[in-house]
PDB file of N, CA, C, O and CB in Angstrom:
ATOM      1  N   MET A   1     109.035  98.896 109.456  1.00  0.00           N
ATOM      2  CA  MET A   1     108.120  98.446 108.426  1.00  0.00           C
ATOM      3  C   MET A   1     107.281  99.637 107.963  1.00  0.00           C
ATOM      4  O   MET A   1     106.858 100.469 108.766  1.00  0.00           O
ATOM      5  CB  MET A   1     107.217  97.290 108.946  1.00  0.00           C
ATOM      6  N   THR A   2     107.056  99.696 106.673  1.00  0.00           N
ATOM      7  CA  THR A   2     106.208 100.733 106.088  1.00  0.00           C
ATOM      8  C   THR A   2     104.912 100.077 105.646  1.00  0.00           C
ATOM      9  O   THR A   2     104.904  98.932 105.195  1.00  0.00           O
ATOM     10  CB  THR A   2     106.917 101.454 104.888  1.00  0.00           C
ATOM     11  N   LYS A   3     103.807 100.822 105.781  1.00  0.00           N
ATOM     12  CA  LYS A   3     102.492 100.289 105.419  1.00  0.00           C
ATOM     13  C   LYS A   3     101.722 101.368 104.682  1.00  0.00           C
ATOM     14  O   LYS A   3     101.697 102.520 105.114  1.00  0.00           O
ATOM     15  CB  LYS A   3     101.704  99.805 106.678  1.00  0.00           C
ATOM     16  N   LYS A   4     101.089 101.002 103.566  1.00  0.00           N
ATOM     17  CA  LYS A   4     100.268 101.948 102.807  1.00  0.00           C
ATOM     18  C   LYS A   4      98.960 101.286 102.414  1.00  0.00           C
ATOM     19  O   LYS A   4      98.905 100.087 102.140  1.00  0.00           O
ATOM     20  CB  LYS A   4     101.019 102.453 101.551  1.00  0.00           C
ATOM     21  N   THR A   5      97.905 102.098 102.393  1.00  0.00           N
ATOM     22  CA  THR A   5      96.605 101.683 101.878  1.00  0.00           C
ATOM     23  C   THR A   5      96.280 102.606 100.717  1.00  0.00           C
ATOM     24  O   THR A   5      96.417 103.825 100.823  1.00  0.00           O
ATOM     25  CB  THR A   5      95.484 101.729 102.991  1.00  0.00           C
ATOM     26  N   PHE A   6      95.848 102.016  99.603  1.00  0.00           N
ATOM     27  CA  PHE A   6      95.577 102.796  98.398  1.00  0.00           C
ATOM     28  C   PHE A   6      94.463 102.147  97.596  1.00  0.00           C
ATOM     29  O   PHE A   6      94.094 100.998  97.840  1.00  0.00           O
ATOM     30  CB  PHE A   6      96.846 102.934  97.539  1.00  0.00           C
ATOM     31  N   THR A   7      93.931 102.891  96.636  1.00  0.00           N
ATOM     32  CA  THR A   7      92.850 102.413  95.782  1.00  0.00           C
ATOM     33  C   THR A   7      93.411 101.896  94.464  1.00  0.00           C
ATOM     34  O   THR A   7      94.323 102.484  93.882  1.00  0.00           O
ATOM     35  CB  THR A   7      91.822 103.530  95.527  1.00  0.00           C
ATOM     36  N   VAL A   8      92.842 100.773  94.005  1.00  0.00           N
ATOM     37  CA  VAL A   8      93.175 100.227  92.691  1.00  0.00           C
ATOM     38  C   VAL A   8      91.849 100.083  91.938  1.00  0.00           C
ATOM     39  O   VAL A   8      91.132  99.100  92.127  1.00  0.00           O
ATOM     40  CB  VAL A   8      93.951  98.833  92.802  1.00  0.00           C
ATOM     41  N   PRO A   9      91.520 101.071  91.076  1.00  0.00           N
ATOM     42  CA  PRO A   9      90.221 101.067  90.394  1.00  0.00           C
ATOM     43  C   PRO A   9      89.962  99.843  89.523  1.00  0.00           C
ATOM     44  O   PRO A   9      88.805  99.506  89.275  1.00  0.00           O
ATOM     45  CB  PRO A   9      90.109 102.283  89.552  1.00  0.00           C
ATOM     46  N   ASN A  10      91.020  99.165  89.050  1.00  0.00           N
ATOM     47  CA  ASN A  10      90.846  98.008  88.157  1.00  0.00           C
ATOM     48  C   ASN A  10      90.374  96.746  88.869  1.00  0.00           C
ATOM     49  O   ASN A  10      90.111  95.742  88.206  1.00  0.00           O
ATOM     50  CB  ASN A  10      92.138  97.715  87.457  1.00  0.00           C
ATOM     51  N   ILE A  11      90.258  96.761  90.187  1.00  0.00           N
ATOM     52  CA  ILE A  11      89.773  95.570  90.900  1.00  0.00           C
ATOM     53  C   ILE A  11      88.285  95.407  90.606  1.00  0.00           C
ATOM     54  O   ILE A  11      87.484  96.302  90.876  1.00  0.00           O
ATOM     55  CB  ILE A  11      90.031  95.682  92.450  1.00  0.00           C
ATOM     56  N   SER A  12      87.929  94.244  90.045  1.00  0.00           N
ATOM     57  CA  SER A  12      86.522  94.008  89.726  1.00  0.00           C
ATOM     58  C   SER A  12      86.032  92.635  90.174  1.00  0.00           C
ATOM     59  O   SER A  12      84.831  92.366  90.126  1.00  0.00           O
ATOM     60  CB  SER A  12      86.305  94.158  88.244  1.00  0.00           C
ATOM     61  N   CYS A  13      86.952  91.751  90.612  1.00  0.00           N
ATOM     62  CA  CYS A  13      86.522  90.406  90.985  1.00  0.00           C
ATOM     63  C   CYS A  13      87.544  89.761  91.918  1.00  0.00           C
ATOM     64  O   CYS A  13      88.585  90.344  92.220  1.00  0.00           O
ATOM     65  CB  CYS A  13      86.315  89.535  89.730  1.00  0.00           C
ATOM     66  N   GLY A  14      87.230  88.560  92.362  1.00  0.00           N
ATOM     67  CA  GLY A  14      88.123  87.822  93.243  1.00  0.00           C
ATOM     68  C   GLY A  14      89.443  87.485  92.584  1.00  0.00           C
ATOM     69  O   GLY A  14      90.474  87.424  93.254  1.00  0.00           O
ATOM     70  N   HIS A  15      89.424  87.265  91.274  1.00  0.00           N
ATOM     71  CA  HIS A  15      90.677  86.981  90.562  1.00  0.00           C
ATOM     72  C   HIS A  15      91.617  88.172  90.653  1.00  0.00           C
ATOM     73  O   HIS A  15      92.826  88.000  90.811  1.00  0.00           O
ATOM     74  CB  HIS A  15      90.402  86.633  89.083  1.00  0.00           C
ATOM     75  N   CYS A  16      91.071  89.378  90.555  1.00  0.00           N
ATOM     76  CA  CYS A  16      91.884  90.598  90.648  1.00  0.00           C
ATOM     77  C   CYS A  16      92.594  90.665  92.002  1.00  0.00           C
ATOM     78  O   CYS A  16      93.802  90.895  92.068  1.00  0.00           O
ATOM     79  CB  CYS A  16      91.003  91.857  90.444  1.00  0.00           C
ATOM     80  N   THR A  17      91.837  90.463  93.071  1.00  0.00           N
ATOM     81  CA  THR A  17      92.440  90.550  94.394  1.00  0.00           C
ATOM     82  C   THR A  17      93.477  89.451  94.590  1.00  0.00           C
ATOM     83  O   THR A  17      94.521  89.686  95.200  1.00  0.00           O
ATOM     84  CB  THR A  17      91.365  90.464  95.478  1.00  0.00           C
ATOM     85  N   HIS A  18      93.202  88.257  94.080  1.00  0.00           N
ATOM     86  CA  HIS A  18      94.146  87.143  94.199  1.00  0.00           C
ATOM     87  C   HIS A  18      95.434  87.453  93.440  1.00  0.00           C
ATOM     88  O   HIS A  18      96.529  87.204  93.943  1.00  0.00           O
ATOM     89  CB  HIS A  18      93.515  85.836  93.671  1.00  0.00           C
ATOM     90  N   ALA A  19      95.304  87.996  92.231  1.00  0.00           N
ATOM     91  CA  ALA A  19      96.484  88.328  91.416  1.00  0.00           C
ATOM     92  C   ALA A  19      97.354  89.374  92.131  1.00  0.00           C
ATOM     93  O   ALA A  19      98.578  89.243  92.172  1.00  0.00           O
ATOM     94  CB  ALA A  19      96.049  88.855  90.016  1.00  0.00           C
ATOM     95  N   ILE A  20      96.724  90.401  92.686  1.00  0.00           N
ATOM     96  CA  ILE A  20      97.463  91.455  93.390  1.00  0.00           C
ATOM     97  C   ILE A  20      98.161  90.874  94.615  1.00  0.00           C
ATOM     98  O   ILE A  20      99.346  91.127  94.837  1.00  0.00           O
ATOM     99  CB  ILE A  20      96.514  92.609  93.805  1.00  0.00           C
ATOM    100  N   GLU A  21      97.433  90.100  95.406  1.00  0.00           N
ATOM    101  CA  GLU A  21      98.017  89.529  96.625  1.00  0.00           C
ATOM    102  C   GLU A  21      99.162  88.569  96.301  1.00  0.00           C
ATOM    103  O   GLU A  21     100.180  88.561  96.992  1.00  0.00           O
ATOM    104  CB  GLU A  21      96.941  88.801  97.438  1.00  0.00           C
ATOM    105  N   THR A  22      98.996  87.761  95.252  1.00  0.00           N
ATOM    106  CA  THR A  22     100.030  86.792  94.874  1.00  0.00           C
ATOM    107  C   THR A  22     101.273  87.491  94.341  1.00  0.00           C
ATOM    108  O   THR A  22     102.387  87.213  94.783  1.00  0.00           O
ATOM    109  CB  THR A  22      99.490  85.816  93.825  1.00  0.00           C
ATOM    110  N   GLU A  23     101.077  88.401  93.390  1.00  0.00           N
ATOM    111  CA  GLU A  23     102.221  89.076  92.762  1.00  0.00           C
ATOM    112  C   GLU A  23     102.994  89.934  93.759  1.00  0.00           C
ATOM    113  O   GLU A  23     104.221  89.853  93.826  1.00  0.00           O
ATOM    114  CB  GLU A  23     101.748  89.943  91.598  1.00  0.00           C
ATOM    115  N   LEU A  24     102.291  90.749  94.527  1.00  0.00           N
ATOM    116  CA  LEU A  24     102.983  91.595  95.506  1.00  0.00           C
ATOM    117  C   LEU A  24     103.600  90.760  96.621  1.00  0.00           C
ATOM    118  O   LEU A  24     104.658  91.105  97.148  1.00  0.00           O
ATOM    119  CB  LEU A  24     102.016  92.626  96.101  1.00  0.00           C
ATOM    120  N   GLY A  25     102.940  89.659  96.982  1.00  0.00           N
ATOM    121  CA  GLY A  25     103.454  88.792  98.034  1.00  0.00           C
ATOM    122  C   GLY A  25     104.781  88.145  97.683  1.00  0.00           C
ATOM    123  O   GLY A  25     105.540  87.761  98.572  1.00  0.00           O
ATOM    124  N   GLU A  26     105.067  88.021  96.382  1.00  0.00           N
ATOM    125  CA  GLU A  26     106.317  87.421  95.925  1.00  0.00           C
ATOM    126  C   GLU A  26     107.462  88.435  95.846  1.00  0.00           C
ATOM    127  O   GLU A  26     108.615  88.055  95.641  1.00  0.00           O
ATOM    128  CB  GLU A  26     106.111  86.778  94.568  1.00  0.00           C
ATOM    129  N   LEU A  27     107.152  89.706  96.006  1.00  0.00           N
ATOM    130  CA  LEU A  27     108.176  90.747  95.948  1.00  0.00           C
ATOM    131  C   LEU A  27     109.010  90.706  97.231  1.00  0.00           C
ATOM    132  O   LEU A  27     108.460  90.723  98.332  1.00  0.00           O
ATOM    133  CB  LEU A  27     107.529  92.156  95.751  1.00  0.00           C
ATOM    134  N   ALA A  28     110.332  90.650  97.086  1.00  0.00           N
ATOM    135  CA  ALA A  28     111.230  90.555  98.241  1.00  0.00           C
ATOM    136  C   ALA A  28     111.011  91.735  99.179  1.00  0.00           C
ATOM    137  O   ALA A  28     111.056  92.891  98.756  1.00  0.00           O
ATOM    138  CB  ALA A  28     112.704  90.501  97.784  1.00  0.00           C
ATOM    139  N   GLY A  29     110.778  91.442 100.445  1.00  0.00           N
ATOM    140  CA  GLY A  29     110.592  92.475 101.460  1.00  0.00           C
ATOM    141  C   GLY A  29     109.143  92.723 101.822  1.00  0.00           C
ATOM    142  O   GLY A  29     108.863  93.292 102.878  1.00  0.00           O
ATOM    143  N   VAL A  30     108.208  92.309 100.967  1.00  0.00           N
ATOM    144  CA  VAL A  30     106.787  92.521 101.260  1.00  0.00           C
ATOM    145  C   VAL A  30     106.366  91.556 102.370  1.00  0.00           C
ATOM    146  O   VAL A  30     106.536  90.343 102.246  1.00  0.00           O
ATOM    147  CB  VAL A  30     105.906  92.315  99.975  1.00  0.00           C
ATOM    148  N   GLN A  31     105.819  92.102 103.446  1.00  0.00           N
ATOM    149  CA  GLN A  31     105.420  91.309 104.617  1.00  0.00           C
ATOM    150  C   GLN A  31     103.967  90.850 104.542  1.00  0.00           C
ATOM    151  O   GLN A  31     103.647  89.725 104.925  1.00  0.00           O
ATOM    152  CB  GLN A  31     105.632  92.115 105.888  1.00  0.00           C
ATOM    153  N   SER A  32     103.079  91.732 104.043  1.00  0.00           N
ATOM    154  CA  SER A  32     101.663  91.364 103.946  1.00  0.00           C
ATOM    155  C   SER A  32     100.981  92.188 102.861  1.00  0.00           C
ATOM    156  O   SER A  32     101.358  93.325 102.574  1.00  0.00           O
ATOM    157  CB  SER A  32     100.949  91.566 105.303  1.00  0.00           C
ATOM    158  N   VAL A  33      99.955  91.566 102.269  1.00  0.00           N
ATOM    159  CA  VAL A  33      99.151  92.229 101.235  1.00  0.00           C
ATOM    160  C   VAL A  33      97.708  91.827 101.467  1.00  0.00           C
ATOM    161  O   VAL A  33      97.407  90.645 101.627  1.00  0.00           O
ATOM    162  CB  VAL A  33      99.628  91.846  99.776  1.00  0.00           C
ATOM    163  N   LYS A  34      96.812  92.810 101.485  1.00  0.00           N
ATOM    164  CA  LYS A  34      95.376  92.526 101.586  1.00  0.00           C
ATOM    165  C   LYS A  34      94.648  93.385 100.572  1.00  0.00           C
ATOM    166  O   LYS A  34      94.649  94.613 100.667  1.00  0.00           O
ATOM    167  CB  LYS A  34      94.836  92.791 103.032  1.00  0.00           C
ATOM    168  N   ALA A  35      94.019  92.726  99.590  1.00  0.00           N
ATOM    169  CA  ALA A  35      93.240  93.431  98.572  1.00  0.00           C
ATOM    170  C   ALA A  35      91.762  93.128  98.808  1.00  0.00           C
ATOM    171  O   ALA A  35      91.390  91.983  99.061  1.00  0.00           O
ATOM    172  CB  ALA A  35      93.679  93.012  97.121  1.00  0.00           C
ATOM    173  N   GLU A  36      90.917  94.170  98.722  1.00  0.00           N
ATOM    174  CA  GLU A  36      89.484  94.012  98.967  1.00  0.00           C
ATOM    175  C   GLU A  36      88.686  94.385  97.726  1.00  0.00           C
ATOM    176  O   GLU A  36      88.772  95.504  97.219  1.00  0.00           O
ATOM    177  CB  GLU A  36      89.041  94.870 100.162  1.00  0.00           C
ATOM    178  N   GLN A  37      87.908  93.420  97.253  1.00  0.00           N
ATOM    179  CA  GLN A  37      87.110  93.620  96.043  1.00  0.00           C
ATOM    180  C   GLN A  37      86.045  94.703  96.239  1.00  0.00           C
ATOM    181  O   GLN A  37      85.845  95.535  95.354  1.00  0.00           O
ATOM    182  CB  GLN A  37      86.447  92.306  95.630  1.00  0.00           C
ATOM    183  N   GLU A  38      85.366  94.700  97.377  1.00  0.00           N
ATOM    184  CA  GLU A  38      84.246  95.609  97.603  1.00  0.00           C
ATOM    185  C   GLU A  38      84.687  97.078  97.609  1.00  0.00           C
ATOM    186  O   GLU A  38      84.025  97.932  97.020  1.00  0.00           O
ATOM    187  CB  GLU A  38      83.561  95.269  98.919  1.00  0.00           C
ATOM    188  N   THR A  39      85.807  97.364  98.278  1.00  0.00           N
ATOM    189  CA  THR A  39      86.255  98.745  98.421  1.00  0.00           C
ATOM    190  C   THR A  39      87.305  99.146  97.385  1.00  0.00           C
ATOM    191  O   THR A  39      87.633 100.324  97.243  1.00  0.00           O
ATOM    192  CB  THR A  39      86.810  98.955  99.801  1.00  0.00           C
ATOM    193  N   LYS A  40      87.831  98.143  96.657  1.00  0.00           N
ATOM    194  CA  LYS A  40      88.917  98.355  95.693  1.00  0.00           C
ATOM    195  C   LYS A  40      90.174  98.910  96.362  1.00  0.00           C
ATOM    196  O   LYS A  40      90.968  99.611  95.735  1.00  0.00           O
ATOM    197  CB  LYS A  40      88.460  99.304  94.586  1.00  0.00           C
ATOM    198  N   GLN A  41      90.339  98.584  97.648  1.00  0.00           N
ATOM    199  CA  GLN A  41      91.496  99.059  98.403  1.00  0.00           C
ATOM    200  C   GLN A  41      92.492  97.935  98.631  1.00  0.00           C
ATOM    201  O   GLN A  41      92.127  96.771  98.797  1.00  0.00           O
ATOM    202  CB  GLN A  41      91.057  99.654  99.741  1.00  0.00           C
ATOM    203  N   VAL A  42      93.756  98.321  98.635  1.00  0.00           N
ATOM    204  CA  VAL A  42      94.847  97.381  98.876  1.00  0.00           C
ATOM    205  C   VAL A  42      95.705  97.957  99.999  1.00  0.00           C
ATOM    206  O   VAL A  42      96.024  99.146  99.996  1.00  0.00           O
ATOM    207  CB  VAL A  42      95.699  97.130  97.570  1.00  0.00           C
ATOM    208  N   THR A  43      96.077  97.112 100.957  1.00  0.00           N
ATOM    209  CA  THR A  43      96.988  97.498 102.022  1.00  0.00           C
ATOM    210  C   THR A  43      98.223  96.612 101.905  1.00  0.00           C
ATOM    211  O   THR A  43      98.123  95.386 101.871  1.00  0.00           O
ATOM    212  CB  THR A  43      96.315  97.367 103.437  1.00  0.00           C
ATOM    213  N   VAL A  44      99.390  97.252 101.845  1.00  0.00           N
ATOM    214  CA  VAL A  44     100.652  96.533 101.719  1.00  0.00           C
ATOM    215  C   VAL A  44     101.585  96.980 102.839  1.00  0.00           C
ATOM    216  O   VAL A  44     101.694  98.172 103.126  1.00  0.00           O
ATOM    217  CB  VAL A  44     101.302  96.775 100.322  1.00  0.00           C
ATOM    218  N   ALA A  45     102.257  96.019 103.468  1.00  0.00           N
ATOM    219  CA  ALA A  45     103.278  96.311 104.477  1.00  0.00           C
ATOM    220  C   ALA A  45     104.586  95.694 103.992  1.00  0.00           C
ATOM    221  O   ALA A  45     104.617  94.558 103.519  1.00  0.00           O
ATOM    222  CB  ALA A  45     102.870  95.753 105.902  1.00  0.00           C
ATOM    223  N   TRP A  46     105.680  96.475 104.120  1.00  0.00           N
ATOM    224  CA  TRP A  46     106.959  95.971 103.619  1.00  0.00           C
ATOM    225  C   TRP A  46     108.144  96.546 104.375  1.00  0.00           C
ATOM    226  O   TRP A  46     108.053  97.561 105.066  1.00  0.00           O
ATOM    227  CB  TRP A  46     107.098  96.282 102.148  1.00  0.00           C
ATOM    228  N   ASP A  47     109.261  95.846 104.208  1.00  0.00           N
ATOM    229  CA  ASP A  47     110.572  96.273 104.693  1.00  0.00           C
ATOM    230  C   ASP A  47     111.512  96.242 103.487  1.00  0.00           C
ATOM    231  O   ASP A  47     111.127  95.799 102.406  1.00  0.00           O
ATOM    232  CB  ASP A  47     111.100  95.346 105.877  1.00  0.00           C
ATOM    233  N   ASP A  48     112.745  96.716 103.679  1.00  0.00           N
ATOM    234  CA  ASP A  48     113.745  96.601 102.621  1.00  0.00           C
ATOM    235  C   ASP A  48     113.949  95.135 102.280  1.00  0.00           C
ATOM    236  O   ASP A  48     113.882  94.305 103.187  1.00  0.00           O
ATOM    237  CB  ASP A  48     115.085  97.256 103.045  1.00  0.00           C
ATOM    238  N   PRO A  49     114.193  94.767 101.037  1.00  0.00           N
ATOM    239  CA  PRO A  49     114.548  95.626  99.913  1.00  0.00           C
ATOM    240  C   PRO A  49     113.357  96.163  99.119  1.00  0.00           C
ATOM    241  O   PRO A  49     113.558  96.841  98.112  1.00  0.00           O
ATOM    242  CB  PRO A  49     115.441  94.880  98.996  1.00  0.00           C
ATOM    243  N   ALA A  50     112.125  95.879  99.541  1.00  0.00           N
ATOM    244  CA  ALA A  50     110.961  96.412  98.830  1.00  0.00           C
ATOM    245  C   ALA A  50     110.875  97.927  99.055  1.00  0.00           C
ATOM    246  O   ALA A  50     111.374  98.451 100.051  1.00  0.00           O
ATOM    247  CB  ALA A  50     109.649  95.707  99.306  1.00  0.00           C
ATOM    248  N   SER A  51     110.235  98.611  98.115  1.00  0.00           N
ATOM    249  CA  SER A  51     110.019 100.053  98.232  1.00  0.00           C
ATOM    250  C   SER A  51     108.693 100.389  97.574  1.00  0.00           C
ATOM    251  O   SER A  51     108.163  99.606  96.786  1.00  0.00           O
ATOM    252  CB  SER A  51     111.190 100.864  97.582  1.00  0.00           C
ATOM    253  N   TRP A  52     108.159 101.564  97.902  1.00  0.00           N
ATOM    254  CA  TRP A  52     106.902 101.998  97.281  1.00  0.00           C
ATOM    255  C   TRP A  52     107.067 102.063  95.760  1.00  0.00           C
ATOM    256  O   TRP A  52     106.141 101.720  95.025  1.00  0.00           O
ATOM    257  CB  TRP A  52     106.459 103.384  97.840  1.00  0.00           C
ATOM    258  N   GLU A  53     108.227 102.495  95.286  1.00  0.00           N
ATOM    259  CA  GLU A  53     108.480 102.587  93.847  1.00  0.00           C
ATOM    260  C   GLU A  53     108.411 101.208  93.193  1.00  0.00           C
ATOM    261  O   GLU A  53     107.836 101.059  92.115  1.00  0.00           O
ATOM    262  CB  GLU A  53     109.852 103.231  93.583  1.00  0.00           C
ATOM    263  N   LYS A  54     108.994 100.207  93.840  1.00  0.00           N
ATOM    264  CA  LYS A  54     108.962  98.838  93.292  1.00  0.00           C
ATOM    265  C   LYS A  54     107.545  98.283  93.307  1.00  0.00           C
ATOM    266  O   LYS A  54     107.134  97.603  92.367  1.00  0.00           O
ATOM    267  CB  LYS A  54     109.899  97.907  94.093  1.00  0.00           C
ATOM    268  N   ILE A  55     106.796  98.568  94.364  1.00  0.00           N
ATOM    269  CA  ILE A  55     105.413  98.101  94.466  1.00  0.00           C
ATOM    270  C   ILE A  55     104.560  98.740  93.380  1.00  0.00           C
ATOM    271  O   ILE A  55     103.783  98.054  92.715  1.00  0.00           O
ATOM    272  CB  ILE A  55     104.832  98.417  95.858  1.00  0.00           C
ATOM    273  N   GLN A  56     104.701 100.061  93.194  1.00  0.00           N
ATOM    274  CA  GLN A  56     103.959 100.759  92.138  1.00  0.00           C
ATOM    275  C   GLN A  56     104.308 100.197  90.768  1.00  0.00           C
ATOM    276  O   GLN A  56     103.419  99.972  89.947  1.00  0.00           O
ATOM    277  CB  GLN A  56     104.251 102.267  92.178  1.00  0.00           C
ATOM    278  N   ALA A  57     105.582  99.969  90.513  1.00  0.00           N
ATOM    279  CA  ALA A  57     106.033  99.462  89.213  1.00  0.00           C
ATOM    280  C   ALA A  57     105.438  98.083  88.936  1.00  0.00           C
ATOM    281  O   ALA A  57     105.001  97.807  87.819  1.00  0.00           O
ATOM    282  CB  ALA A  57     107.572  99.396  89.164  1.00  0.00           C
ATOM    283  N   LEU A  58     105.421  97.220  89.947  1.00  0.00           N
ATOM    284  CA  LEU A  58     104.863  95.886  89.767  1.00  0.00           C
ATOM    285  C   LEU A  58     103.364  95.957  89.504  1.00  0.00           C
ATOM    286  O   LEU A  58     102.853  95.243  88.641  1.00  0.00           O
ATOM    287  CB  LEU A  58     105.144  95.020  90.995  1.00  0.00           C
ATOM    288  N   LEU A  59     102.655  96.811  90.239  1.00  0.00           N
ATOM    289  CA  LEU A  59     101.214  96.960  90.018  1.00  0.00           C
ATOM    290  C   LEU A  59     100.928  97.474  88.603  1.00  0.00           C
ATOM    291  O   LEU A  59      99.980  97.021  87.962  1.00  0.00           O
ATOM    292  CB  LEU A  59     100.606  97.919  91.065  1.00  0.00           C
ATOM    293  N   GLN A  60     101.736  98.410  88.116  1.00  0.00           N
ATOM    294  CA  GLN A  60     101.576  98.909  86.743  1.00  0.00           C
ATOM    295  C   GLN A  60     101.787  97.760  85.752  1.00  0.00           C
ATOM    296  O   GLN A  60     101.030  97.601  84.794  1.00  0.00           O
ATOM    297  CB  GLN A  60     102.579 100.076  86.454  1.00  0.00           C
ATOM    298  N   GLU A  61     102.831  96.965  86.002  1.00  0.00           N
ATOM    299  CA  GLU A  61     103.195  95.864  85.108  1.00  0.00           C
ATOM    300  C   GLU A  61     102.077  94.834  84.990  1.00  0.00           C
ATOM    301  O   GLU A  61     101.846  94.300  83.905  1.00  0.00           O
ATOM    302  CB  GLU A  61     104.467  95.190  85.599  1.00  0.00           C
ATOM    303  N   ILE A  62     101.379  94.546  86.090  1.00  0.00           N
ATOM    304  CA  ILE A  62     100.311  93.540  86.052  1.00  0.00           C
ATOM    305  C   ILE A  62      98.937  94.175  85.785  1.00  0.00           C
ATOM    306  O   ILE A  62      97.907  93.515  85.925  1.00  0.00           O
ATOM    307  CB  ILE A  62     100.277  92.761  87.376  1.00  0.00           C
ATOM    308  N   ASN A  63      98.930  95.451  85.403  1.00  0.00           N
ATOM    309  CA  ASN A  63      97.724  96.169  84.986  1.00  0.00           C
ATOM    310  C   ASN A  63      96.752  96.472  86.127  1.00  0.00           C
ATOM    311  O   ASN A  63      95.538  96.499  85.927  1.00  0.00           O
ATOM    312  CB  ASN A  63      97.013  95.375  83.940  1.00  0.00           C
ATOM    313  N   TYR A  64      97.298  96.700  87.324  1.00  0.00           N
ATOM    314  CA  TYR A  64      96.499  97.152  88.462  1.00  0.00           C
ATOM    315  C   TYR A  64      97.163  98.383  89.064  1.00  0.00           C
ATOM    316  O   TYR A  64      97.598  98.352  90.215  1.00  0.00           O
ATOM    317  CB  TYR A  64      96.344  96.023  89.530  1.00  0.00           C
ATOM    318  N   PRO A  65      97.245  99.471  88.292  1.00  0.00           N
ATOM    319  CA  PRO A  65      97.952 100.653  88.800  1.00  0.00           C
ATOM    320  C   PRO A  65      97.245 101.268  90.012  1.00  0.00           C
ATOM    321  O   PRO A  65      96.020 101.388  90.026  1.00  0.00           O
ATOM    322  CB  PRO A  65      98.082 101.701  87.693  1.00  0.00           C
ATOM    323  N   PRO A  66      98.023 101.657  91.028  1.00  0.00           N
ATOM    324  CA  PRO A  66      97.424 102.292  92.201  1.00  0.00           C
ATOM    325  C   PRO A  66      96.983 103.709  91.867  1.00  0.00           C
ATOM    326  O   PRO A  66      97.604 104.386  91.048  1.00  0.00           O
ATOM    327  CB  PRO A  66      98.413 102.304  93.379  1.00  0.00           C
ATOM    328  N   GLU A  67      95.904 104.152  92.509  1.00  0.00           N
ATOM    329  CA  GLU A  67      95.434 105.509  92.256  1.00  0.00           C
ATOM    330  C   GLU A  67      95.524 106.345  93.516  1.00  0.00           C
ATOM    331  O   GLU A  67      96.566 106.945  93.776  1.00  0.00           O
ATOM    332  CB  GLU A  67      93.999 105.496  91.732  1.00  0.00           C
ATOM    333  N   GLY A  68      94.478 106.401  94.295  1.00  0.00           N
ATOM    334  CA  GLY A  68      94.477 107.271  95.464  1.00  0.00           C
ATOM    335  C   GLY A  68      95.182 106.646  96.652  1.00  0.00           C
ATOM    336  O   GLY A  68      94.873 105.523  97.051  1.00  0.00           O
ATOM    337  N   LEU A  69      96.131 107.379  97.212  1.00  0.00           N
ATOM    338  CA  LEU A  69      96.809 106.940  98.428  1.00  0.00           C
ATOM    339  C   LEU A  69      95.944 107.338  99.607  1.00  0.00           C
ATOM    340  O   LEU A  69      95.647 108.519  99.787  1.00  0.00           O
ATOM    341  CB  LEU A  69      98.247 107.554  98.545  1.00  0.00           C
ATOM    342  N   ILE A  70      95.539 106.376 100.406  1.00  0.00           N
ATOM    343  CA  ILE A  70      94.595 106.631 101.484  1.00  0.00           C
ATOM    344  C   ILE A  70      95.300 106.819 102.809  1.00  0.00           C
ATOM    345  O   ILE A  70      94.952 107.721 103.571  1.00  0.00           O
ATOM    346  CB  ILE A  70      93.600 105.503 101.588  1.00  0.00           C
ATOM    347  N   GLN A  71      96.283 105.985 103.097  1.00  0.00           N
ATOM    348  CA  GLN A  71      96.909 106.038 104.411  1.00  0.00           C
ATOM    349  C   GLN A  71      98.354 105.564 104.309  1.00  0.00           C
ATOM    350  O   GLN A  71      98.648 104.576 103.637  1.00  0.00           O
ATOM    351  CB  GLN A  71      96.123 105.181 105.429  1.00  0.00           C
ATOM    352  N   ILE A  72      99.237 106.270 104.975  1.00  0.00           N
ATOM    353  CA  ILE A  72     100.635 105.901 105.052  1.00  0.00           C
ATOM    354  C   ILE A  72     101.006 105.784 106.521  1.00  0.00           C
ATOM    355  O   ILE A  72     100.718 106.681 107.313  1.00  0.00           O
ATOM    356  CB  ILE A  72     101.540 106.935 104.318  1.00  0.00           C
ATOM    357  N   SER A  73     101.639 104.685 106.883  1.00  0.00           N
ATOM    358  CA  SER A  73     102.073 104.554 108.275  1.00  0.00           C
ATOM    359  C   SER A  73     103.385 103.795 108.342  1.00  0.00           C
ATOM    360  O   SER A  73     103.918 103.579 109.430  1.00  0.00           O
ATOM    361  CB  SER A  73     101.000 103.842 109.121  1.00  0.00           C
TER     362      SER A  73
END
């Protein structure tokens, strides 16, 4: 399993975090998603067939592009 934590500057409310968690959670292979309004950070854990490229593309599509990569594990 791969796990990344990153910043999404467009997070401004609970709806934002819910949209990110719902959309990414529906992506095949994504195991968990946690978005935090206060820190604007998102942590995603996934296995194949999901990939960082697919996660980034989906976030761009829903207008929550990731910015700073904080942690990769």
